[in-house]
Short mmCIF file of C-alpha atoms in Angstrom, two decimals:
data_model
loop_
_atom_site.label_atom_id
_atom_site.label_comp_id
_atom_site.label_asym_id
_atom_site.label_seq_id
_atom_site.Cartn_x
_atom_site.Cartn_y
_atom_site.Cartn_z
CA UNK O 286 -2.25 -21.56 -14.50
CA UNK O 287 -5.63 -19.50 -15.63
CA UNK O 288 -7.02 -19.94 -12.04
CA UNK O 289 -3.63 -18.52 -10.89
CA UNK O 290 -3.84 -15.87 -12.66
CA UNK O 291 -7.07 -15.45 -12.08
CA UNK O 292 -6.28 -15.50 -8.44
CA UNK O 293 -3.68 -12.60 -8.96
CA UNK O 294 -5.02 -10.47 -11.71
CA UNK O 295 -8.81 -10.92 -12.26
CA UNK O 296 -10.85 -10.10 -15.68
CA UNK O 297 -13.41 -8.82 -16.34
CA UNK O 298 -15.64 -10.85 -17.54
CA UNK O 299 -18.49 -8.35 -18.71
CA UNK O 300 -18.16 -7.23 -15.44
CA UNK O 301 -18.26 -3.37 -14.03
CA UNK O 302 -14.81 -2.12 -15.25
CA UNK O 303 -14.68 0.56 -11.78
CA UNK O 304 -15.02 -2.67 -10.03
CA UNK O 305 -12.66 -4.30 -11.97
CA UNK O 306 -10.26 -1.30 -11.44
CA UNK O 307 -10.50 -1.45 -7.69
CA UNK O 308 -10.14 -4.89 -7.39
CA UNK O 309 -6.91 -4.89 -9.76
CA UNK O 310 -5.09 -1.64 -7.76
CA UNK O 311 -5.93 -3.41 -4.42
CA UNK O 312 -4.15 -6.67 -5.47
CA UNK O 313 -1.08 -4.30 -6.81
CA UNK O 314 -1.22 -2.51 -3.31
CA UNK O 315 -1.26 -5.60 -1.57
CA UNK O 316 1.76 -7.66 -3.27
CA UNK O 317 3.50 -4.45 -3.71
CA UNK O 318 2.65 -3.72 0.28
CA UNK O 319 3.97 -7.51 0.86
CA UNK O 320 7.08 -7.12 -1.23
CA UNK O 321 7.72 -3.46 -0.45
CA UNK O 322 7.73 -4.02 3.45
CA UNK O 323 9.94 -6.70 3.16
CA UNK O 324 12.63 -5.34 1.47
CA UNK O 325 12.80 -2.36 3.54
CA UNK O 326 12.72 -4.25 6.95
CA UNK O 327 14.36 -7.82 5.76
CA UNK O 328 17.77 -6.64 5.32
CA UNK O 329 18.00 -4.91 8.42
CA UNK O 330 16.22 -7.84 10.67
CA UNK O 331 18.27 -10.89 9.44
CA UNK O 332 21.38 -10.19 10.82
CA UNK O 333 20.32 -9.18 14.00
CA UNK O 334 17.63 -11.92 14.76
CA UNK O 335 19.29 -13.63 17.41
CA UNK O 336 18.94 -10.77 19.68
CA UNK O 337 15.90 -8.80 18.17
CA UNK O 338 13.12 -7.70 20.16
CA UNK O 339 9.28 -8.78 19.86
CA UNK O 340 8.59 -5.58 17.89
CA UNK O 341 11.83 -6.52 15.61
CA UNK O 342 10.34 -9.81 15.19
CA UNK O 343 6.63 -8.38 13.86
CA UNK O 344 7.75 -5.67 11.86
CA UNK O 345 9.73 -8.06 9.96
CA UNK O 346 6.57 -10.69 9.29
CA UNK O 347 4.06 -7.67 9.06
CA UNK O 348 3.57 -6.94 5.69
CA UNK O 349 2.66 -10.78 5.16
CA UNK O 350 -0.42 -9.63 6.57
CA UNK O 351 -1.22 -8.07 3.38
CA UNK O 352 -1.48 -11.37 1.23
CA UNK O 353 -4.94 -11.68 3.09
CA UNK O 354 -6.30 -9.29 0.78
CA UNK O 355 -6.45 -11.45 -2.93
CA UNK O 356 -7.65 -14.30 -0.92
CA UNK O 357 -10.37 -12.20 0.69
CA UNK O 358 -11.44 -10.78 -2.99
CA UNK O 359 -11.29 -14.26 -3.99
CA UNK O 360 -14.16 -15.28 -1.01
CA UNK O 361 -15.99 -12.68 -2.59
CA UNK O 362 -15.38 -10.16 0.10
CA UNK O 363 -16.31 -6.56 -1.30
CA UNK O 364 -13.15 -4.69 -2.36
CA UNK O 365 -13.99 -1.09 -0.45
CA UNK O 366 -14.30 -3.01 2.95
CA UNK O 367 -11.01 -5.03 2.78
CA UNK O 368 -9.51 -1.62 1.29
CA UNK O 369 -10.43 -0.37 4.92
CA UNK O 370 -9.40 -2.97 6.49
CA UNK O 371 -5.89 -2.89 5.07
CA UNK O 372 -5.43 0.59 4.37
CA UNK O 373 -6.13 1.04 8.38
CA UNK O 374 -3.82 -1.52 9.13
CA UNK O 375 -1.18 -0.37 6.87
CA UNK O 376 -1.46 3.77 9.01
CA UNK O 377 -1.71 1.66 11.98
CA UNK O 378 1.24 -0.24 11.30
CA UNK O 379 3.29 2.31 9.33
CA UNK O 380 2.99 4.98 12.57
CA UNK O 381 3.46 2.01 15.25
CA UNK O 382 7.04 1.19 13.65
CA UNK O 383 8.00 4.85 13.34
CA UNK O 384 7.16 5.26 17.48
CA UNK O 385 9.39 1.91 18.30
CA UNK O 386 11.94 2.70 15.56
CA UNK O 387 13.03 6.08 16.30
CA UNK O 388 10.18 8.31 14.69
CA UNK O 389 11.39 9.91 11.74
CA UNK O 390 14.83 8.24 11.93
CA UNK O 391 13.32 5.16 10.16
CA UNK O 392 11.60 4.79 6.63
CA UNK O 393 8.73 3.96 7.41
CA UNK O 394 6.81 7.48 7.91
CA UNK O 395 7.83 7.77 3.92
CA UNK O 396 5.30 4.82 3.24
CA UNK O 397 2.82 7.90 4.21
CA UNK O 398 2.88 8.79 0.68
CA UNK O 399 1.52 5.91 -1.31
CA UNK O 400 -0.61 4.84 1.45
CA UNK O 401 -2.67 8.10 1.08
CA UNK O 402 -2.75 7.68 -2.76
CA UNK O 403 -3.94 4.67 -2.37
CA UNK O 404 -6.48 6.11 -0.15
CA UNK O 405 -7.76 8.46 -2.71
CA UNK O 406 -7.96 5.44 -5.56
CA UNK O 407 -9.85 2.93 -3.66
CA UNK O 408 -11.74 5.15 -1.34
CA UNK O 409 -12.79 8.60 -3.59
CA UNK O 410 -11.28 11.64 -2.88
CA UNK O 411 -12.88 12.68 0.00
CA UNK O 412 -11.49 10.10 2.52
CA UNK O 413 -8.31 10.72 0.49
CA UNK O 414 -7.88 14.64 1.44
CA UNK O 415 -8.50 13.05 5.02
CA UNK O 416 -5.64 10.88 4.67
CA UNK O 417 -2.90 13.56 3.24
CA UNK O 418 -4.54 15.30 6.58
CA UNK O 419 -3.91 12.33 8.92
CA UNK O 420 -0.16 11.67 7.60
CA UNK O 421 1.13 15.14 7.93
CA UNK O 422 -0.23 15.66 10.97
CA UNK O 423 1.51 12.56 12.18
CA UNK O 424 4.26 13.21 10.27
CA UNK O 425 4.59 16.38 12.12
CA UNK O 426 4.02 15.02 15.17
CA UNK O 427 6.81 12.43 15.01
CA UNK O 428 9.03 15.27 14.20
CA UNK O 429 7.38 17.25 16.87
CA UNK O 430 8.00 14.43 19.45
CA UNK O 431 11.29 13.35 18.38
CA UNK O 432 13.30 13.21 21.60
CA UNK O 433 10.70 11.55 23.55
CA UNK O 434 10.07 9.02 21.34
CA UNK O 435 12.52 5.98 21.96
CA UNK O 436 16.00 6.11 20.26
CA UNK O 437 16.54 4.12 17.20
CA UNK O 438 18.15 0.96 18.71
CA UNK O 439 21.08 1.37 16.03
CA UNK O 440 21.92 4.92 15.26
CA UNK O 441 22.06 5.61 12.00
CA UNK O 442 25.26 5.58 9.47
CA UNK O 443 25.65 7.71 6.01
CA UNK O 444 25.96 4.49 4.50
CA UNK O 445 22.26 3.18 6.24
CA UNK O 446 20.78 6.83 5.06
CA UNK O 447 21.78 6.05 1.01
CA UNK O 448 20.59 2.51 1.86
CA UNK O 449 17.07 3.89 2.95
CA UNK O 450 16.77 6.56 0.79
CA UNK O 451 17.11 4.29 -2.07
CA UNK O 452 14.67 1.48 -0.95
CA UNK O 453 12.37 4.65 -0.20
CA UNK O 454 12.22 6.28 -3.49
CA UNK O 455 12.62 3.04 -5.09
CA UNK O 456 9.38 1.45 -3.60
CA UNK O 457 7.52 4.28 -3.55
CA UNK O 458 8.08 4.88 -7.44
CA UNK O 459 6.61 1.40 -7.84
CA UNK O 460 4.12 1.97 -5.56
CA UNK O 461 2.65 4.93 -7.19
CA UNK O 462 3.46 4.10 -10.76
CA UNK O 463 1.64 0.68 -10.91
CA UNK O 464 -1.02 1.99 -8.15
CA UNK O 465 -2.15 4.88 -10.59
CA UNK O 466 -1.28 3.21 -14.14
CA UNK O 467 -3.46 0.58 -13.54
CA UNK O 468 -6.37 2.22 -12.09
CA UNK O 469 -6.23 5.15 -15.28
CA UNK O 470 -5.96 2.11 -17.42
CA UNK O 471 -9.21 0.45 -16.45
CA UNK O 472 -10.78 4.09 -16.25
CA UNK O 473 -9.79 4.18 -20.21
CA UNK O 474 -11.90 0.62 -20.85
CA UNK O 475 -14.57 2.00 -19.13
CA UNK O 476 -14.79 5.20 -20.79
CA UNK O 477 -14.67 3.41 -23.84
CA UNK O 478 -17.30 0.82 -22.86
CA UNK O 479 -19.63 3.51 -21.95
CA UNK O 480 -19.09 5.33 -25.11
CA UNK O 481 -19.54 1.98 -27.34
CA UNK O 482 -22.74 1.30 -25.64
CA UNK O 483 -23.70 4.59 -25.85
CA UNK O 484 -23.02 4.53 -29.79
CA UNK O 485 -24.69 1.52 -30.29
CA UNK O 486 -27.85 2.45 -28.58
CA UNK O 487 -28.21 6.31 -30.54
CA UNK O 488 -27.80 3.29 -33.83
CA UNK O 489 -30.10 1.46 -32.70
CA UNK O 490 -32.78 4.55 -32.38
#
C-alpha cells in the first residue's frame, strides 16, 4: 500500500520541496487529465460506438495517454521534460478534437484554461504567458474559422449545452483548485524549510 502511494503521491524524503511540488502537481494534472477527459468524452462516445468514426474512437481512449506520466516519474524521468511532453500533447490533442468536433461547438477548446495554468506551474511563467498567447490565438481562430471547419456530427441540443457547461466548469474547478493548492502548499514547506535552516545556521554562528 506505501509503494502505492508512493507511486501516486511521492514524499519527500529530505528531498528539494520545488521538486517535490512539481512532481506532485504533474501527477494531479495527469489523473485529473485521465479522469477529466473521460468524463467529458465517455458519455457522449458509448452510445454511439457502433457507428463512431476513427477520430470518435481516439478521442474517447486519449486521455489514457496521460497515465504515462507517474510511471515515467517513477523511471526516474525528470519532471520538466515529461511536463513537455504531456502538456504538448494535451494543446495538440485539445485543438485536434475541436477541428474534427465542430471547433468551438465542443468542450474541448475550454480545457485551454487549465492547460495554460498548468503551463505556468510546471514550466515558470515565461512559457506560461506563451501559452495564454497560443490558446487565444487558437481560440480565436476556431471562432474565426468556424464554418469551414467540419460540422459537429450531432448538432447540438439545450439539453447537451447544460450537459457541457457543467462537466466544463466542473472539471476545470478541479483542475485549477487541486493544480494550484497543491503546488502553493509545497511552496509553504519550502519557505519554511529555508527559513528553519536559515535560523538554525544564524544559531549556530
Amino acid at each position: 500500500m506505501t509503494k502505492v502511494r508512493g507511486f501516486f503521491w511521492p514524499s519527500s524524503n529530505g528531498s528539494d520541496y520545488l521538486d517535490l511540488a512539481l512532481r506532485r502537481a504533474l501527477i494531479v494534472f495527469c489523473l485529473l487529465g485521465t479522469f477529466g477527459g473521460a468524463a467529458s468524452t465517455w458519455p457522449n462516445y458509448f452510445p454511439i460506438m457502433d457507428t463512431a468514426t476513427l477520430s470518435d474512437h481516439w478521442f474517447a481512449i486519449d486521455s489514457l495517454f496521460y497515465l504515462i506520466g507517474p510511471v515515467l516519474l517513477a523511471y526516474g524521468v525528470p519532471v520538466r521534460k515529461i511536463a513537455i511532453g504531456l502538456l504538448s500533447f494535451a494543446y495538440v490533442n485539445i485543438t485536434l478534437s475541436a477541428i474534427a468536433l465542430g471547433g468551438l461547438h465542443t468542450d474541448g477548446p475550454a480545457f485551454y484554461v487549465p492547460w495554460s495554468l498548468f503551463v505556468v506551474l510546471m514550466l515558470g511563467w515565461r512559457v506560461g504567458l506563451s501559452a495564454v498567447a497560443l490558446g487565444m490565438i487558437t481560440t480565436i481562430a476556431l471562432y474565426a474559422y468556424r464554418d469551414i471547419l467540419p460540422a459537429r456530427p450531432n448538432p447540438l441540443q439545450v439539453s447537451d449545452i447544460a450537459n457541457f457547461m457543467m462537466i466544463i466548469i466542473v472539471i476545470n474547478l478541479i483542475l485549477v483548485g487541486f493544480g494550484a493548492s497543491i503546488f502553493m502548499a509545497q511552496m509553504r514547506k519550502m519557505t519554511g524549510g529555508l527559513n528553519k535552516a536559515l535560523r538554525e545556521t544564524q544559531e549556530a554562528e
